[in-house]
PDB file of C-alpha atoms in Angstrom:
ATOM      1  CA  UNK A   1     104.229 102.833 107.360  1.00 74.00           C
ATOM      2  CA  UNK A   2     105.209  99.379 107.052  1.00 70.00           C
ATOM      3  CA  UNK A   3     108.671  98.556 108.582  1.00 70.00           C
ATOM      4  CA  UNK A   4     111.855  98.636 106.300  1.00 71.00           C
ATOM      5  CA  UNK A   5     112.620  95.456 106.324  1.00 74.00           C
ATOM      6  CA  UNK A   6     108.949  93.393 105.609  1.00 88.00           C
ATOM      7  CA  UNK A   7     106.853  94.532 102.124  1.00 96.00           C
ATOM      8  CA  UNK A   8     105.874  97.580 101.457  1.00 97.00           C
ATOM      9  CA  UNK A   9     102.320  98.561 101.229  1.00 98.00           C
ATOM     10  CA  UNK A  10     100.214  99.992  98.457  1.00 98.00           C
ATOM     11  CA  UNK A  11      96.725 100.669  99.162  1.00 98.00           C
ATOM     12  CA  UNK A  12      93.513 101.622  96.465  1.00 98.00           C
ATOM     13  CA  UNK A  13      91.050 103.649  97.580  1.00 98.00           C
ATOM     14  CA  UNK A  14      87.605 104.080  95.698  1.00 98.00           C
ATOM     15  CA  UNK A  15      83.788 103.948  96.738  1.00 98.00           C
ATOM     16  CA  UNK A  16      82.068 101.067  97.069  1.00 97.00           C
ATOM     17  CA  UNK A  17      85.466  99.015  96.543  1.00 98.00           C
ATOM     18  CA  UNK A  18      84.197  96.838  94.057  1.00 98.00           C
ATOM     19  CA  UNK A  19      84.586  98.303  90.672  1.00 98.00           C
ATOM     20  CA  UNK A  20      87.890 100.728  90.134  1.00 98.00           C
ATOM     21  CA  UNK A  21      89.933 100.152  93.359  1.00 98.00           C
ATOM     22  CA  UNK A  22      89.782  96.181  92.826  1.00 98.00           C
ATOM     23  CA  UNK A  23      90.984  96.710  89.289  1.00 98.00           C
ATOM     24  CA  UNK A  24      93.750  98.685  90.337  1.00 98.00           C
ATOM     25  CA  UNK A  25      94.726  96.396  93.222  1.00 98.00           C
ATOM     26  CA  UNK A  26      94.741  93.052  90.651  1.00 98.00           C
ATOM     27  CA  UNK A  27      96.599  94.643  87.991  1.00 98.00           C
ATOM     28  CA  UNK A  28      99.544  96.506  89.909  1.00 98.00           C
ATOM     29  CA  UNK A  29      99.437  93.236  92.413  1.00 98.00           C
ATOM     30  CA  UNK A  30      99.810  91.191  88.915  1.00 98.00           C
ATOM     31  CA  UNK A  31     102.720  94.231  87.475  1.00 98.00           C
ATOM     32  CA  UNK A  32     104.852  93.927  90.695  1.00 98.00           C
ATOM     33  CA  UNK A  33     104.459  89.812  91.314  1.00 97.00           C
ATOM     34  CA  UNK A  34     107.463  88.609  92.577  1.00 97.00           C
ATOM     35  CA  UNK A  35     108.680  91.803  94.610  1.00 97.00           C
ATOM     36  CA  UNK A  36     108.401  93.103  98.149  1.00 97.00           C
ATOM     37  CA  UNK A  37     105.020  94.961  97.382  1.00 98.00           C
ATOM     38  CA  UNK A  38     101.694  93.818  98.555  1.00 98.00           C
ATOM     39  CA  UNK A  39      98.926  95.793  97.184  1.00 98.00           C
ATOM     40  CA  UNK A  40      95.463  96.293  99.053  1.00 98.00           C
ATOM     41  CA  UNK A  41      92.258  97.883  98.498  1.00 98.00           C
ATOM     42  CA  UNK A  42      89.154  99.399 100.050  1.00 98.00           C
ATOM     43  CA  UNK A  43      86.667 101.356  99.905  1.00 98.00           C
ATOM     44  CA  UNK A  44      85.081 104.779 101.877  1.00 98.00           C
ATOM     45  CA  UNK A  45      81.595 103.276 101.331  1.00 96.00           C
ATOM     46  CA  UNK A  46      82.691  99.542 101.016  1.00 93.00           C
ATOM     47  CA  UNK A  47      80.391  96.931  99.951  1.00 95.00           C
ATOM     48  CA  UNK A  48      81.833  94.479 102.701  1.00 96.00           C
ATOM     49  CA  UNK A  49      82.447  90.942 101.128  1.00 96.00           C
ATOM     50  CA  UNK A  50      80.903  91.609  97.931  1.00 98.00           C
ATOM     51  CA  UNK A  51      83.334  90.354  94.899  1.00 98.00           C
ATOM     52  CA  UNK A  52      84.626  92.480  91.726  1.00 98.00           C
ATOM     53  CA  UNK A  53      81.600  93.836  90.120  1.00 97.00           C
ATOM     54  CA  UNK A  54      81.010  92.064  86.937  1.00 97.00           C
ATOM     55  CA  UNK A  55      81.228  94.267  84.106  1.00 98.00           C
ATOM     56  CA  UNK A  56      84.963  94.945  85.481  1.00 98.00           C
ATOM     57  CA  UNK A  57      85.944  91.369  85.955  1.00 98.00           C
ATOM     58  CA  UNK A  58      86.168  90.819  82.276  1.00 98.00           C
ATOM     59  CA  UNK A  59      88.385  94.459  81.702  1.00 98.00           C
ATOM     60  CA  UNK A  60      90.661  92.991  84.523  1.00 98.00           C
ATOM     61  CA  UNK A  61      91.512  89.287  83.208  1.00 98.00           C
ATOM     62  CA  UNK A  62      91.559  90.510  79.749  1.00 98.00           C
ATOM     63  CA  UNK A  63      94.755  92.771  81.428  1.00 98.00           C
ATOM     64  CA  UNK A  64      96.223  89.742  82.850  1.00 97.00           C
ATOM     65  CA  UNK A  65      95.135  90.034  86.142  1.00 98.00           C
ATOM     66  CA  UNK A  66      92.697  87.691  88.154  1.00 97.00           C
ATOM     67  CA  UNK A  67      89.495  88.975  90.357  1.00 97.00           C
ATOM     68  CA  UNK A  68      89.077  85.702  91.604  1.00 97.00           C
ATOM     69  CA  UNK A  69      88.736  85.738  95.355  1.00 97.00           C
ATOM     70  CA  UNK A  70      87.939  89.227  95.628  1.00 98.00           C
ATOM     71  CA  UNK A  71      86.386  90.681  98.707  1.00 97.00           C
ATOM     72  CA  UNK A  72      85.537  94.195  99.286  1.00 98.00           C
ATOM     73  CA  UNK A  73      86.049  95.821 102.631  1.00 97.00           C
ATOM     74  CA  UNK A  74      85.267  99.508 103.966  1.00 98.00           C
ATOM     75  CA  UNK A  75      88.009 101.759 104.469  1.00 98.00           C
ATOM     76  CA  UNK A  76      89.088 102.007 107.980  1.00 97.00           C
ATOM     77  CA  UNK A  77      92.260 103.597 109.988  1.00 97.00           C
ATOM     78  CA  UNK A  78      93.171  99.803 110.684  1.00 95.00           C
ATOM     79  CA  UNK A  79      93.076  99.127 107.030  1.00 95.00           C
ATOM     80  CA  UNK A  80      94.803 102.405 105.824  1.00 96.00           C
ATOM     81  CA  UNK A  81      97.246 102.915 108.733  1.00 95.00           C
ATOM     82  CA  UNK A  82     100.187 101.207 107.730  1.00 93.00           C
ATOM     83  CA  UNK A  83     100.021 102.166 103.995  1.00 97.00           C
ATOM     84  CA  UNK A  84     103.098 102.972 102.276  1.00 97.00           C
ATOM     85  CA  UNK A  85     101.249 104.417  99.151  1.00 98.00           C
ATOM     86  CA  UNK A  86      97.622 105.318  98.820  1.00 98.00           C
ATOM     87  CA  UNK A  87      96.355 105.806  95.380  1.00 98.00           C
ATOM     88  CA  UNK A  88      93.412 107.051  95.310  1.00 98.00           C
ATOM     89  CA  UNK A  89      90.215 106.869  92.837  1.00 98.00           C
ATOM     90  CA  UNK A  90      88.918 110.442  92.918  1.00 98.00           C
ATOM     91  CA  UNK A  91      89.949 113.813  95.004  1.00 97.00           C
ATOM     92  CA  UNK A  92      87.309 112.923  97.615  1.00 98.00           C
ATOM     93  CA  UNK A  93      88.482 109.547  98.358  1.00 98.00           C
ATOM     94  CA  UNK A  94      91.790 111.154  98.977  1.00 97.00           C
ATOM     95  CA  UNK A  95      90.144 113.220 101.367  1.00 98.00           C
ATOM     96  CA  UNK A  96      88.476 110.946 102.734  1.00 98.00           C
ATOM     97  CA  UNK A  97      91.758 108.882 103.120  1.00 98.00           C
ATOM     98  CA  UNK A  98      93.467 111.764 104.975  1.00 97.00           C
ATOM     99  CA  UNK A  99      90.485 112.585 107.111  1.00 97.00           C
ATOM    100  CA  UNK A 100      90.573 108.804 108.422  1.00 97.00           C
ATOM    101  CA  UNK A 101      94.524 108.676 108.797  1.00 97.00           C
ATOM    102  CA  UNK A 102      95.920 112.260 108.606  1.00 97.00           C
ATOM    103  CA  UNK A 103      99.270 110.983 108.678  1.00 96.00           C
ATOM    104  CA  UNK A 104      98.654 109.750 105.607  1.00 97.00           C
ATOM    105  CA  UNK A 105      98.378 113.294 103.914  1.00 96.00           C
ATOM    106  CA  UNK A 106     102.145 112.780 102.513  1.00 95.00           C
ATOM    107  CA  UNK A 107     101.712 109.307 101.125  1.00 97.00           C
ATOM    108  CA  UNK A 108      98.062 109.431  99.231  1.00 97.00           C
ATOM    109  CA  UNK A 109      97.889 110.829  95.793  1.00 97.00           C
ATOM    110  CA  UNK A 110      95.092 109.919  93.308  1.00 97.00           C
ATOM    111  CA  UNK A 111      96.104 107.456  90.872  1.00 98.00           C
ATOM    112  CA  UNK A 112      96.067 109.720  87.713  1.00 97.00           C
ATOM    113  CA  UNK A 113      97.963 112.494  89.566  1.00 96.00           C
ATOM    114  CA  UNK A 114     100.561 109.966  90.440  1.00 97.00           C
ATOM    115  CA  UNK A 115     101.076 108.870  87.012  1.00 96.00           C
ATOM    116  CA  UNK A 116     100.903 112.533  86.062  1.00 95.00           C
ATOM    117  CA  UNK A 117     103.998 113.624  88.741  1.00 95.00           C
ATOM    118  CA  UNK A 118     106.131 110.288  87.667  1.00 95.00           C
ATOM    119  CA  UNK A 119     106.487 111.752  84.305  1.00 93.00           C
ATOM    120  CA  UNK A 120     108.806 114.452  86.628  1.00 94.00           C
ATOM    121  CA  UNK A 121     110.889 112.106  88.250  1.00 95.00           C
ATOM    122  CA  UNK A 122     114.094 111.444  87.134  1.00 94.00           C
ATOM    123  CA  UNK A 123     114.117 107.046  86.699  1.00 94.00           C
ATOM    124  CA  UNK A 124     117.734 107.036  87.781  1.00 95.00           C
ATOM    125  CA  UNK A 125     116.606 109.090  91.260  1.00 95.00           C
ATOM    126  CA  UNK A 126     113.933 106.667  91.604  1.00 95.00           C
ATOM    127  CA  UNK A 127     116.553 103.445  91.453  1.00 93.00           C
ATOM    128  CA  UNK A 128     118.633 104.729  93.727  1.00 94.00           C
ATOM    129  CA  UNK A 129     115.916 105.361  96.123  1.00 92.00           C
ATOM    130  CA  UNK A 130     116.363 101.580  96.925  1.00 90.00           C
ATOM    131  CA  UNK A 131     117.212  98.420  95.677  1.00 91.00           C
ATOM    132  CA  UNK A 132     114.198  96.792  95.730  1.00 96.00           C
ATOM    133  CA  UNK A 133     110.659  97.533  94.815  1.00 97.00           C
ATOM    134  CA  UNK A 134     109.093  97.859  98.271  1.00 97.00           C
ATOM    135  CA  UNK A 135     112.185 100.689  98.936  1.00 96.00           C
ATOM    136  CA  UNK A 136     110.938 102.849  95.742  1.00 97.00           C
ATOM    137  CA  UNK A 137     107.501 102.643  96.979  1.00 97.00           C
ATOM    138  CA  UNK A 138     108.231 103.895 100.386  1.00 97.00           C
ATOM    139  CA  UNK A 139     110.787 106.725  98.472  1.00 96.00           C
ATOM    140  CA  UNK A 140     108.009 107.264  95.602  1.00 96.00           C
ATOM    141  CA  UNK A 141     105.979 110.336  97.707  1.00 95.00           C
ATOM    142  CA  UNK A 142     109.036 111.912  98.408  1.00 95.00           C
ATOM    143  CA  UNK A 143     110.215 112.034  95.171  1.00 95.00           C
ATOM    144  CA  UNK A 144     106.525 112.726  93.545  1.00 94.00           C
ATOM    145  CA  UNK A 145     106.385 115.377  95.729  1.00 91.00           C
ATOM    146  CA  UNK A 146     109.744 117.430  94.843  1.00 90.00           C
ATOM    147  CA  UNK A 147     108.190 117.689  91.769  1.00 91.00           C
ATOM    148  CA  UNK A 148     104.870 118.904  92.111  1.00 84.00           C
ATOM    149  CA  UNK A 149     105.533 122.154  90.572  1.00 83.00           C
ATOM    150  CA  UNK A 150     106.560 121.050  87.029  1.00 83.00           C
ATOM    151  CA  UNK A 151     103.565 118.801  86.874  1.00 74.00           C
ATOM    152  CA  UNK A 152     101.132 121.333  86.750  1.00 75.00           C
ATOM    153  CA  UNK A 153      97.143 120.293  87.486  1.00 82.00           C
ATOM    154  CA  UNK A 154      95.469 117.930  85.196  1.00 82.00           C
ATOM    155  CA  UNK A 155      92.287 115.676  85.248  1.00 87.00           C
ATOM    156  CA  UNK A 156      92.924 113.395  88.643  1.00 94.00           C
ATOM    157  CA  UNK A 157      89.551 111.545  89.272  1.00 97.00           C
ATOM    158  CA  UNK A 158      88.837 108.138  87.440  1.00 98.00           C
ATOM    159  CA  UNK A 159      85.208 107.854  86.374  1.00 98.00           C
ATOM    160  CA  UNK A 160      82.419 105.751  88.662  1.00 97.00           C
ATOM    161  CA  UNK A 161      81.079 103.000  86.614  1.00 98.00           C
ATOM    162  CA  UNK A 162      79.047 101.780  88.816  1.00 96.00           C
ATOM    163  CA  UNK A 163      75.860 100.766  87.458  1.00 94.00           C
ATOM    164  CA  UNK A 164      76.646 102.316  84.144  1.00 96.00           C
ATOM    165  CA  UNK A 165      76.869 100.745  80.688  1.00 97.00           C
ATOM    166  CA  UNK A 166      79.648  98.305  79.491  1.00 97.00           C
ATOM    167  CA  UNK A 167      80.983 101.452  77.626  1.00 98.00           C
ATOM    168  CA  UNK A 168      81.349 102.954  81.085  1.00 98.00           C
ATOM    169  CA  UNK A 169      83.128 100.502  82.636  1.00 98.00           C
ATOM    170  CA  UNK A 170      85.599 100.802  79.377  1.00 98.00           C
ATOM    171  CA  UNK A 171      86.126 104.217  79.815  1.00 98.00           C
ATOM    172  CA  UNK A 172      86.755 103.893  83.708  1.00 98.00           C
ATOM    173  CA  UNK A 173      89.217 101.105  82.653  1.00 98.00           C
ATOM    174  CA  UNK A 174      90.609 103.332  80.035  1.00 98.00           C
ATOM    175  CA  UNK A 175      91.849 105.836  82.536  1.00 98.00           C
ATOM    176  CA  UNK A 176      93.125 103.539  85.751  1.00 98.00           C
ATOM    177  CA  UNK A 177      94.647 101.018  83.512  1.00 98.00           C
ATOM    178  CA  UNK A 178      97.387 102.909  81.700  1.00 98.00           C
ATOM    179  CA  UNK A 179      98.322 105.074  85.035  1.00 98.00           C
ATOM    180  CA  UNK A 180      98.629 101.309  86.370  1.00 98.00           C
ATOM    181  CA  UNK A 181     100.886 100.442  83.932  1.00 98.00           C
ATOM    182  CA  UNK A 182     102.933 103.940  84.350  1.00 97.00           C
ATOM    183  CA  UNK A 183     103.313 103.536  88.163  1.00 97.00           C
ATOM    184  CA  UNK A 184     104.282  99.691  87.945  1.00 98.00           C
ATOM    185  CA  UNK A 185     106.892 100.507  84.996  1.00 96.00           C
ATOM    186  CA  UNK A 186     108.376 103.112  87.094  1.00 96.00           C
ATOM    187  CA  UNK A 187     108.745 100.863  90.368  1.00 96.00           C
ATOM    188  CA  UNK A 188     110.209  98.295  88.442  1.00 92.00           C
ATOM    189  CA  UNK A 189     112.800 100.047  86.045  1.00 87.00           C
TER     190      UNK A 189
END
């Protein structure tokens, strides 16, 4: 965990770290501009210093993010360590998250489960968690977690569109960017 007092860190998690975890890094990055969040991304298989793949770039800026200056890097317990979220892709990068920093297992959720369990938490709870941004991240899994049982199971993996058709690249979109735009709304109320 990062220390109280500096920003709080959010970390995506995908594959190849080029296609869904850079899209969710850019957008919330672009959601919580201006706070005490910095938001990271890698991947378990990580194309090291290749850039956004291209079918995504034009999904992202058409969000109102920027993939300029992208570079991917491979998941690593250096990388992942001081994570105050992880938000991961798919189940397996979760597990894979976990298996590289256990102490992580508290703190990593996929994406669309997160969004899912938020929908549970009372927004008042979540302010008073902390004052600032950074303070409701590092509160977020405890809260998330509390209510795990009135959430119930639900689809949690975002779809690979690597090396698929535009259309698949829209329908990976489709699924990280709303869940985005839950988790950044909740931070931020």
């Amino acid at each position: 965990m990062t220390s109280p007092d500096g920003p709080a860190l959010v970390l995506a998690v995908c594959t190849g770290n080029i296609c869904r975890s850079p899209a969710v890094e850019r957008l919330l990055a672009a959601r919580l501009a201006g706070t005490d969040v910095v938001v990271a991304s890698a991947g378990t298989r990580g194309v090291v210093g290749a850039p956004v793949s291209a079918p995504m770039v034009p999904l992202v800026e058409a969000a109102g993010a920027s993939a300029d200056g992208f570079v991917a890097r491979r998941l690593t317990a250096g990388v992942a360590r001081d994570a105050d979220l992880v938000l991961a892709l798919t189940r397996s990068h979760r597990a894979a998250v976990v298996e590289t920093v256990p102490a992580l297992v508290r703190r990593t959720f996929t994406l669309l489960e997160l969004a899912r369990l938020l929908e549970h938490v009372d927004p008042d709870e979540l302010r008073a968690a902390g004052d600032t941004v950074g303070a409701r991240v590092r509160a977020l899994p405890r809260l998330v977690t509390a209510v795990r049982h009135l959430a119930g199971r639900g689809e949690d993996d975002v779809v690979d569109p690597y090396g698929g058709s535009a259309a698949l690249y829209r329908e990976s979109f489709g699924q990280l960017a709303p869940a985005v735009e839950s988790v950044a709304a909740a931070l931020r109320a």
